[in-house]
Amino acid sequence: MDGASRGGGMPGAEVEEVWPRGGRILLRLSLVGTGAEGATLVLRVRGAGGAELQVRADGSGHRFEACLPLAPLVAAGGDVDAWVWDLYLVPDGSGGEALRLGKHLDDVRGKKHIFRYPVQHAARTAVEPYFTAKDNLSISCRRGAAGRGAAR
């Protein structure tokens, strides 16, 4: 979903801030076109049969915050060398509708090549948030890697 379609009244989940540091990733998020008493951040490993994690987001209305510790992101990788988490926000009362997290309501296109976040390491795994080609937020995990481009 892009910014133009959200402008037409469709709900969306926007990334306001990404703070990777201290063995965690702090996300500040907003709901667009809807509000909610609460929300859950859902992370899904890309691909068939991938793992799923859920983290309750703090906040209500249109603003939310979630803190992701690195350990569960790394542990869910199993025995593969590289995997990617795609992130969604599920507002309370939405019937479980998962809104893909992205950053679409600004004038910056091609964030994948512009925004760079620090790589962190946990259990010999590089963990790096990044924006996809569609300006959605994902998290790359790669065992034994120094980062930058791992599993993207």
CSV table of N, CA and C in Angstrom, one decimal:
chain,number,residue,atom,x,y,z
A,1,MET,N,0.9,-1.2,0.0
A,1,MET,CA,0.0,0.0,0.0
A,1,MET,C,0.9,1.2,0.0
A,2,ASP,N,0.7,2.2,-0.9
A,2,ASP,CA,1.5,3.3,-0.9
A,2,ASP,C,0.8,4.5,-0.3
A,3,GLY,N,1.5,5.7,-0.2
A,3,GLY,CA,0.9,6.8,0.4
A,3,GLY,C,-0.3,7.3,-0.3
A,4,ALA,N,-0.4,7.2,-1.6
A,4,ALA,CA,-1.6,7.7,-2.3
A,4,ALA,C,-2.8,6.9,-1.9
A,5,SER,N,-2.7,5.6,-1.8
A,5,SER,CA,-3.9,4.8,-1.4
A,5,SER,C,-4.3,5.1,0.0
A,6,ARG,N,-3.3,5.3,0.9
A,6,ARG,CA,-3.7,5.7,2.2
A,6,ARG,C,-4.4,7.0,2.3
A,7,GLY,N,-4.1,7.9,1.4
A,7,GLY,CA,-4.8,9.2,1.4
A,7,GLY,C,-6.3,9.0,1.1
A,8,GLY,N,-6.6,7.9,0.4
A,8,GLY,CA,-8.0,7.6,0.1
A,8,GLY,C,-8.8,7.0,1.2
A,9,GLY,N,-8.3,7.0,2.4
A,9,GLY,CA,-9.1,6.6,3.6
A,9,GLY,C,-8.7,5.2,4.0
A,10,MET,N,-7.8,4.5,3.3
A,10,MET,CA,-7.5,3.1,3.8
A,10,MET,C,-6.5,3.3,5.0
A,11,PRO,N,-6.7,2.4,6.0
A,11,PRO,CA,-5.8,2.5,7.1
A,11,PRO,C,-4.4,2.0,6.8
A,12,GLY,N,-3.4,2.6,7.5
A,12,GLY,CA,-2.0,2.2,7.3
A,12,GLY,C,-1.2,2.3,8.6
A,13,ALA,N,0.0,1.7,8.6
A,13,ALA,CA,0.8,1.8,9.8
A,13,ALA,C,2.2,2.4,9.3
A,14,GLU,N,2.5,3.5,9.9
A,14,GLU,CA,3.7,4.3,9.5
A,14,GLU,C,4.8,4.2,10.6
A,15,VAL,N,6.0,4.0,10.1
A,15,VAL,CA,7.2,4.0,11.0
A,15,VAL,C,7.6,5.5,11.1
A,16,GLU,N,7.6,5.9,12.4
A,16,GLU,CA,8.1,7.3,12.7
A,16,GLU,C,9.5,7.3,13.0
A,17,GLU,N,10.0,6.3,13.9
A,17,GLU,CA,11.4,6.3,14.3
A,17,GLU,C,11.8,4.9,14.5
A,18,VAL,N,13.1,4.6,14.2
A,18,VAL,CA,13.8,3.3,14.4
A,18,VAL,C,15.0,3.6,15.2
A,19,TRP,N,15.1,3.0,16.4
A,19,TRP,CA,16.3,3.2,17.2
A,19,TRP,C,16.9,1.8,17.6
A,20,PRO,N,17.9,1.3,16.8
A,20,PRO,CA,18.6,0.1,17.1
A,20,PRO,C,19.8,0.4,18.0
A,21,ARG,N,19.7,-0.1,19.3
A,21,ARG,CA,20.9,0.1,20.2
A,21,ARG,C,20.6,-0.7,21.4
A,22,GLY,N,21.7,-1.0,22.1
A,22,GLY,CA,21.7,-1.7,23.4
A,22,GLY,C,21.0,-3.1,23.4
A,23,GLY,N,21.1,-3.8,22.3
A,23,GLY,CA,20.6,-5.1,22.2
A,23,GLY,C,19.1,-5.2,22.0
A,24,ARG,N,18.5,-4.1,21.5
A,24,ARG,CA,17.1,-4.0,21.2
A,24,ARG,C,16.9,-3.1,20.0
A,25,ILE,N,15.6,-3.1,19.5
A,25,ILE,CA,15.2,-2.1,18.4
A,25,ILE,C,14.0,-1.5,18.9
A,26,LEU,N,14.0,-0.2,19.1
A,26,LEU,CA,12.8,0.6,19.6
A,26,LEU,C,12.2,1.2,18.3
A,27,LEU,N,10.9,1.0,18.2
A,27,LEU,CA,10.1,1.5,17.1
A,27,LEU,C,9.0,2.4,17.6
A,28,ARG,N,8.9,3.6,17.0
A,28,ARG,CA,7.8,4.5,17.2
A,28,ARG,C,7.0,4.5,16.0
A,29,LEU,N,5.7,4.2,16.1
A,29,LEU,CA,4.8,4.0,15.0
A,29,LEU,C,3.5,4.8,15.1
A,30,SER,N,2.9,5.0,14.0
A,30,SER,CA,1.6,5.7,14.0
A,30,SER,C,0.6,5.0,13.1
A,31,LEU,N,-0.7,5.0,13.5
A,31,LEU,CA,-1.8,4.5,12.7
A,31,LEU,C,-2.3,5.7,11.8
A,32,VAL,N,-2.5,5.4,10.6
A,32,VAL,CA,-3.0,6.4,9.6
A,32,VAL,C,-4.4,6.0,9.1
A,33,GLY,N,-5.4,6.9,9.2
A,33,GLY,CA,-6.7,6.5,8.7
A,33,GLY,C,-7.6,5.8,9.7
A,34,THR,N,-7.0,5.5,10.9
A,34,THR,CA,-7.8,4.8,11.9
A,34,THR,C,-7.1,5.0,13.2
A,35,GLY,N,-7.7,4.7,14.3
A,35,GLY,CA,-7.1,4.7,15.6
A,35,GLY,C,-7.5,3.4,16.4
A,36,ALA,N,-6.9,3.2,17.5
A,36,ALA,CA,-7.2,2.0,18.3
A,36,ALA,C,-6.8,2.2,19.7
A,37,GLU,N,-7.5,1.4,20.6
A,37,GLU,CA,-7.2,1.5,22.0
A,37,GLU,C,-5.8,0.8,22.3
A,38,GLY,N,-5.4,-0.1,21.4
A,38,GLY,CA,-4.1,-0.8,21.6
A,38,GLY,C,-3.7,-1.4,20.3
A,39,ALA,N,-2.5,-2.0,20.2
A,39,ALA,CA,-2.1,-2.7,19.0
A,39,ALA,C,-1.0,-3.7,19.4
A,40,THR,N,-0.8,-4.6,18.5
A,40,THR,CA,0.2,-5.6,18.6
A,40,THR,C,1.1,-5.6,17.4
A,41,LEU,N,2.4,-5.6,17.6
A,41,LEU,CA,3.4,-5.6,16.6
A,41,LEU,C,3.6,-7.1,16.2
A,42,VAL,N,3.5,-7.5,15.0
A,42,VAL,CA,3.6,-8.9,14.5
A,42,VAL,C,4.8,-8.9,13.6
A,43,LEU,N,5.7,-9.8,13.8
A,43,LEU,CA,6.9,-10.0,13.0
A,43,LEU,C,6.8,-11.4,12.4
A,44,ARG,N,7.0,-11.5,11.1
A,44,ARG,CA,6.9,-12.8,10.4
A,44,ARG,C,8.1,-13.0,9.6
A,45,VAL,N,8.7,-14.2,9.7
A,45,VAL,CA,9.8,-14.6,8.9
A,45,VAL,C,9.3,-14.7,7.5
A,46,ARG,N,10.0,-14.1,6.5
A,46,ARG,CA,9.6,-14.1,5.1
A,46,ARG,C,9.7,-15.6,4.6
A,47,GLY,N,8.7,-16.0,3.8
A,47,GLY,CA,8.8,-17.3,3.2
A,47,GLY,C,7.8,-18.2,3.9
A,48,ALA,N,7.5,-19.3,3.2
A,48,ALA,CA,6.5,-20.3,3.7
A,48,ALA,C,6.9,-20.9,5.0
A,49,GLY,N,6.0,-21.0,5.9
A,49,GLY,CA,6.2,-21.7,7.1
A,49,GLY,C,7.2,-21.0,8.1
A,50,GLY,N,7.3,-19.7,7.9
A,50,GLY,CA,8.2,-18.9,8.7
A,50,GLY,C,7.7,-18.7,10.1
A,51,ALA,N,8.6,-18.4,11.0
A,51,ALA,CA,8.2,-18.1,12.4
A,51,ALA,C,7.5,-16.8,12.5
A,52,GLU,N,6.7,-16.7,13.6
A,52,GLU,CA,6.0,-15.4,13.9
A,52,GLU,C,6.3,-15.1,15.4
A,53,LEU,N,6.5,-13.8,15.6
A,53,LEU,CA,6.6,-13.2,16.9
A,53,LEU,C,5.6,-12.1,17.1
A,54,GLN,N,5.1,-12.0,18.3
A,54,GLN,CA,4.1,-10.9,18.6
A,54,GLN,C,4.6,-10.1,19.8
A,55,VAL,N,4.6,-8.8,19.7
A,55,VAL,CA,5.0,-7.9,20.8
A,55,VAL,C,3.9,-6.9,21.0
A,56,ARG,N,3.4,-6.8,22.2
A,56,ARG,CA,2.4,-5.8,22.5
A,56,ARG,C,3.0,-4.4,22.4
A,57,ALA,N,2.4,-3.5,21.7
A,57,ALA,CA,2.8,-2.1,21.5
A,57,ALA,C,2.2,-1.3,22.6
A,58,ASP,N,3.0,-0.3,23.2
A,58,ASP,CA,2.5,0.6,24.1
A,58,ASP,C,1.9,1.8,23.4
A,59,GLY,N,0.8,2.3,24.0
A,59,GLY,CA,0.2,3.5,23.4
A,59,GLY,C,-1.3,3.3,23.1
A,60,SER,N,-1.9,4.3,22.5
A,60,SER,CA,-3.3,4.2,22.1
A,60,SER,C,-3.6,5.3,21.1
A,61,GLY,N,-4.8,5.3,20.5
A,61,GLY,CA,-5.1,6.3,19.5
A,61,GLY,C,-4.4,6.1,18.2
A,62,HIS,N,-3.5,7.0,17.9
A,62,HIS,CA,-2.7,6.9,16.7
A,62,HIS,C,-1.2,6.7,16.9
A,63,ARG,N,-0.7,6.8,18.1
A,63,ARG,CA,0.7,6.6,18.4
A,63,ARG,C,1.0,5.4,19.2
A,64,PHE,N,2.0,4.7,18.8
A,64,PHE,CA,2.4,3.4,19.5
A,64,PHE,C,3.9,3.3,19.5
A,65,GLU,N,4.4,2.5,20.5
A,65,GLU,CA,5.9,2.3,20.6
A,65,GLU,C,6.0,0.8,21.0
A,66,ALA,N,7.0,0.2,20.4
A,66,ALA,CA,7.3,-1.2,20.7
A,66,ALA,C,8.8,-1.4,20.8
A,67,CYS,N,9.3,-2.2,21.7
A,67,CYS,CA,10.7,-2.5,21.9
A,67,CYS,C,10.9,-4.0,21.6
A,68,LEU,N,11.8,-4.2,20.6
A,68,LEU,CA,12.1,-5.6,20.2
A,68,LEU,C,13.5,-6.0,20.7
A,69,PRO,N,13.6,-6.9,21.7
A,69,PRO,CA,14.9,-7.5,22.1
A,69,PRO,C,15.4,-8.3,20.9
A,70,LEU,N,16.7,-8.3,20.8
A,70,LEU,CA,17.3,-9.1,19.7
A,70,LEU,C,17.3,-10.6,19.9
A,71,ALA,N,17.3,-11.1,21.1
A,71,ALA,CA,17.4,-12.5,21.4
A,71,ALA,C,16.3,-13.3,20.7
A,72,PRO,N,15.0,-13.0,20.8
A,72,PRO,CA,14.0,-13.8,20.1
A,72,PRO,C,14.1,-13.7,18.6
A,73,LEU,N,14.5,-12.5,18.0
A,73,LEU,CA,14.7,-12.4,16.6
A,73,LEU,C,15.8,-13.4,16.1
A,74,VAL,N,16.8,-13.6,16.9
A,74,VAL,CA,17.9,-14.4,16.5
A,74,VAL,C,17.6,-15.9,16.7
A,75,ALA,N,16.9,-16.2,17.9
A,75,ALA,CA,16.6,-17.6,18.2
A,75,ALA,C,15.6,-18.2,17.2
A,76,ALA,N,14.8,-17.4,16.6
A,76,ALA,CA,13.8,-18.0,15.7
A,76,ALA,C,14.3,-18.4,14.4
A,77,GLY,N,15.6,-18.1,14.1
A,77,GLY,CA,16.2,-18.4,12.8
A,77,GLY,C,16.5,-19.9,12.6
A,78,GLY,N,16.4,-20.7,13.7
A,78,GLY,CA,16.7,-22.1,13.6
A,78,GLY,C,18.1,-22.4,13.1
A,79,ASP,N,18.2,-23.3,12.1
A,79,ASP,CA,19.5,-23.7,11.6
A,79,ASP,C,19.8,-23.0,10.2
A,80,VAL,N,19.1,-22.0,9.8
A,80,VAL,CA,19.4,-21.3,8.6
A,80,VAL,C,20.4,-20.2,8.8
A,81,ASP,N,21.1,-19.8,7.8
A,81,ASP,CA,22.2,-18.8,7.9
A,81,ASP,C,21.7,-17.4,7.8
A,82,ALA,N,20.6,-17.2,7.1
A,82,ALA,CA,20.0,-15.8,6.9
A,82,ALA,C,18.5,-15.9,6.8
A,83,TRP,N,17.9,-14.9,7.3
A,83,TRP,CA,16.4,-14.8,7.3
A,83,TRP,C,16.0,-13.3,7.4
A,84,VAL,N,14.8,-13.0,7.0
A,84,VAL,CA,14.3,-11.6,7.1
A,84,VAL,C,12.9,-11.6,7.8
A,85,TRP,N,12.8,-10.7,8.7
A,85,TRP,CA,11.5,-10.5,9.4
A,85,TRP,C,10.7,-9.3,8.7
A,86,ASP,N,9.5,-9.6,8.3
A,86,ASP,CA,8.6,-8.5,7.9
A,86,ASP,C,7.7,-8.1,9.0
A,87,LEU,N,7.5,-6.8,9.2
A,87,LEU,CA,6.8,-6.2,10.4
A,87,LEU,C,5.4,-5.7,10.0
A,88,TYR,N,4.5,-6.0,10.9
A,88,TYR,CA,3.1,-5.6,10.7
A,88,TYR,C,2.6,-5.0,12.1
A,89,LEU,N,1.6,-4.1,12.0
A,89,LEU,CA,0.9,-3.7,13.2
A,89,LEU,C,-0.6,-4.1,13.1
A,90,VAL,N,-1.1,-4.7,14.1
A,90,VAL,CA,-2.5,-5.2,14.2
A,90,VAL,C,-3.2,-4.4,15.2
A,91,PRO,N,-4.0,-3.4,14.8
A,91,PRO,CA,-4.8,-2.6,15.8
A,91,PRO,C,-5.8,-3.4,16.5
A,92,ASP,N,-6.0,-3.2,17.8
A,92,ASP,CA,-7.1,-3.9,18.5
A,92,ASP,C,-8.4,-3.5,17.8
A,93,GLY,N,-9.4,-4.5,17.7
A,93,GLY,CA,-10.7,-4.2,17.1
A,93,GLY,C,-10.7,-4.2,15.6
A,94,SER,N,-9.6,-4.6,15.0
A,94,SER,CA,-9.5,-4.7,13.5
A,94,SER,C,-9.9,-6.0,12.9
A,95,GLY,N,-10.2,-6.9,13.8
A,95,GLY,CA,-10.5,-8.3,13.3
A,95,GLY,C,-9.3,-9.0,12.9
A,96,GLY,N,-8.1,-8.6,13.4
A,96,GLY,CA,-6.9,-9.3,13.1
A,96,GLY,C,-6.2,-8.8,11.8
A,97,GLU,N,-6.7,-7.7,11.2
A,97,GLU,CA,-6.1,-7.1,10.0
A,97,GLU,C,-4.7,-6.6,10.3
A,98,ALA,N,-3.7,-7.2,9.6
A,98,ALA,CA,-2.3,-6.8,9.8
A,98,ALA,C,-2.0,-5.8,8.8
A,99,LEU,N,-1.5,-4.6,9.3
A,99,LEU,CA,-1.1,-3.5,8.4
A,99,LEU,C,0.4,-3.5,8.3
A,100,ARG,N,0.9,-3.6,7.1
A,100,ARG,CA,2.4,-3.7,6.8
A,100,ARG,C,3.0,-2.4,7.3
A,101,LEU,N,4.1,-2.5,8.1
A,101,LEU,CA,4.7,-1.3,8.6
A,101,LEU,C,5.7,-0.7,7.5
A,102,GLY,N,5.5,0.6,7.2
A,102,GLY,CA,6.4,1.2,6.2
A,102,GLY,C,6.5,2.7,6.5
A,103,LYS,N,7.1,3.4,5.6
A,103,LYS,CA,7.3,4.8,5.7
A,103,LYS,C,6.9,5.4,4.3
A,104,HIS,N,5.7,5.7,4.1
A,104,HIS,CA,5.2,6.1,2.8
A,104,HIS,C,4.7,7.6,2.7
A,105,LEU,N,4.4,8.2,3.8
A,105,LEU,CA,3.8,9.5,3.8
A,105,LEU,C,4.8,10.7,3.9
A,106,ASP,N,5.9,10.5,3.3
A,106,ASP,CA,6.9,11.6,3.2
A,106,ASP,C,7.3,11.7,1.7
A,107,ASP,N,8.2,12.6,1.4
A,107,ASP,CA,8.6,12.8,0.0
A,107,ASP,C,9.8,12.0,-0.4
A,108,VAL,N,10.2,11.1,0.5
A,108,VAL,CA,11.5,10.3,0.2
A,108,VAL,C,11.1,8.9,-0.4
A,109,ARG,N,11.5,8.7,-1.6
A,109,ARG,CA,11.3,7.4,-2.2
A,109,ARG,C,12.6,6.6,-2.3
A,110,GLY,N,12.6,5.3,-2.3
A,110,GLY,CA,13.8,4.6,-2.4
A,110,GLY,C,14.6,4.6,-1.1
A,111,LYS,N,13.9,4.4,0.0
A,111,LYS,CA,14.6,4.5,1.3
A,111,LYS,C,15.6,3.4,1.5
A,112,LYS,N,15.4,2.3,0.8
A,112,LYS,CA,16.4,1.2,0.9
A,112,LYS,C,17.8,1.6,0.7
A,113,HIS,N,18.0,2.6,-0.2
A,113,HIS,CA,19.3,3.0,-0.6
A,113,HIS,C,19.7,4.3,0.1
A,114,ILE,N,18.8,4.8,1.0
A,114,ILE,CA,19.1,6.1,1.6
A,114,ILE,C,19.2,5.9,3.2
A,115,PHE,N,18.3,5.3,3.8
A,115,PHE,CA,18.3,5.1,5.3
A,115,PHE,C,19.2,3.9,5.6
A,116,ARG,N,20.1,4.1,6.5
A,116,ARG,CA,21.0,3.0,7.0
A,116,ARG,C,20.9,3.0,8.6
A,117,TYR,N,20.7,1.9,9.1
A,117,TYR,CA,20.6,1.8,10.6
A,117,TYR,C,21.8,0.9,11.1
A,118,PRO,N,22.3,1.2,12.3
A,118,PRO,CA,23.4,0.4,12.9
A,118,PRO,C,23.1,-1.1,12.9
A,119,VAL,N,24.1,-1.9,12.6
A,119,VAL,CA,24.0,-3.3,12.8
A,119,VAL,C,24.3,-3.6,14.2
A,120,GLN,N,23.5,-4.5,14.8
A,120,GLN,CA,23.8,-5.0,16.1
A,120,GLN,C,24.1,-6.5,16.0
A,121,HIS,N,24.7,-7.1,17.1
A,121,HIS,CA,25.0,-8.5,17.0
A,121,HIS,C,24.5,-9.2,18.3
A,122,ALA,N,24.0,-10.4,18.1
A,122,ALA,CA,23.5,-11.2,19.2
A,122,ALA,C,23.7,-12.7,18.8
A,123,ALA,N,24.4,-13.4,19.6
A,123,ALA,CA,24.6,-14.9,19.4
A,123,ALA,C,25.2,-15.1,18.0
A,124,ARG,N,26.3,-14.3,17.7
A,124,ARG,CA,27.0,-14.4,16.4
A,124,ARG,C,26.1,-14.1,15.2
A,125,THR,N,25.1,-13.3,15.4
A,125,THR,CA,24.2,-13.0,14.3
A,125,THR,C,24.1,-11.5,14.1
A,126,ALA,N,24.2,-11.0,12.9
A,126,ALA,CA,24.1,-9.6,12.6
A,126,ALA,C,22.6,-9.3,12.4
A,127,VAL,N,22.1,-8.3,13.1
A,127,VAL,CA,20.7,-7.9,13.1
A,127,VAL,C,20.6,-6.5,12.6
A,128,GLU,N,19.9,-6.2,11.5
A,128,GLU,CA,19.9,-4.9,10.9
A,128,GLU,C,18.5,-4.5,10.3
A,129,PRO,N,17.9,-3.5,10.9
A,129,PRO,CA,16.6,-3.0,10.3
A,129,PRO,C,16.9,-2.3,9.0
A,130,TYR,N,16.0,-2.4,8.0
A,130,TYR,CA,16.2,-1.7,6.8
A,130,TYR,C,14.8,-1.5,6.1
A,131,PHE,N,14.8,-0.6,5.1
A,131,PHE,CA,13.6,-0.4,4.3
A,131,PHE,C,13.7,-1.2,3.0
A,132,THR,N,12.6,-1.8,2.6
A,132,THR,CA,12.6,-2.6,1.4
A,132,THR,C,12.4,-1.7,0.2
A,133,ALA,N,12.4,-2.3,-1.0
A,133,ALA,CA,12.2,-1.6,-2.2
A,133,ALA,C,10.8,-0.9,-2.3
A,134,LYS,N,9.9,-1.4,-1.5
A,134,LYS,CA,8.5,-0.7,-1.4
A,134,LYS,C,8.4,0.2,-0.2
A,135,ASP,N,9.5,0.5,0.4
A,135,ASP,CA,9.6,1.4,1.6
A,135,ASP,C,8.9,0.9,2.8
A,136,ASN,N,8.8,-0.5,2.9
A,136,ASN,CA,8.3,-1.1,4.1
A,136,ASN,C,9.5,-1.5,5.0
A,137,LEU,N,9.3,-1.6,6.3
A,137,LEU,CA,10.3,-1.9,7.3
A,137,LEU,C,10.5,-3.5,7.5
A,138,SER,N,11.7,-3.9,7.4
A,138,SER,CA,12.0,-5.3,7.6
A,138,SER,C,13.3,-5.4,8.5
A,139,ILE,N,13.6,-6.6,9.0
A,139,ILE,CA,14.8,-6.8,9.8
A,139,ILE,C,15.5,-8.0,9.2
A,140,SER,N,16.8,-7.7,8.8
A,140,SER,CA,17.7,-8.8,8.3
A,140,SER,C,18.5,-9.4,9.4
A,141,CYS,N,18.6,-10.7,9.4
A,141,CYS,CA,19.4,-11.5,10.3
A,141,CYS,C,20.3,-12.4,9.5
A,142,ARG,N,21.6,-12.4,9.9
A,142,ARG,CA,22.5,-13.2,9.2
A,142,ARG,C,23.6,-13.7,10.2
A,143,ARG,N,23.7,-15.0,10.3
A,143,ARG,CA,24.7,-15.6,11.2
A,143,ARG,C,26.1,-15.4,10.7
A,144,GLY,N,27.0,-15.0,11.6
A,144,GLY,CA,28.4,-14.8,11.2
A,144,GLY,C,28.7,-13.7,10.3
A,145,ALA,N,27.8,-12.8,10.1
A,145,ALA,CA,28.0,-11.7,9.2
A,145,ALA,C,28.3,-10.4,9.9
A,146,ALA,N,28.9,-9.5,9.2
A,146,ALA,CA,29.2,-8.2,9.7
A,146,ALA,C,28.1,-7.2,9.5
A,147,GLY,N,27.1,-7.5,8.6
A,147,GLY,CA,26.0,-6.7,8.4
A,147,GLY,C,26.0,-6.1,7.0
A,148,ARG,N,25.2,-5.1,6.7
A,148,ARG,CA,25.1,-4.4,5.4
A,148,ARG,C,24.7,-5.4,4.3
A,149,GLY,N,23.5,-5.5,4.1
A,149,GLY,CA,23.0,-6.3,3.0
A,149,GLY,C,22.8,-7.8,3.3
A,150,ALA,N,23.0,-8.1,4.5
A,150,ALA,CA,22.7,-9.5,4.9
A,150,ALA,C,21.3,-9.9,4.7
A,151,ALA,N,21.1,-11.0,4.0
A,151,ALA,CA,19.7,-11.6,3.7
A,151,ALA,C,18.7,-10.7,3.1
A,152,ARG,N,19.1,-9.6,2.6
A,152,ARG,CA,18.1,-8.7,2.0
A,152,ARG,C,17.7,-9.2,0.6
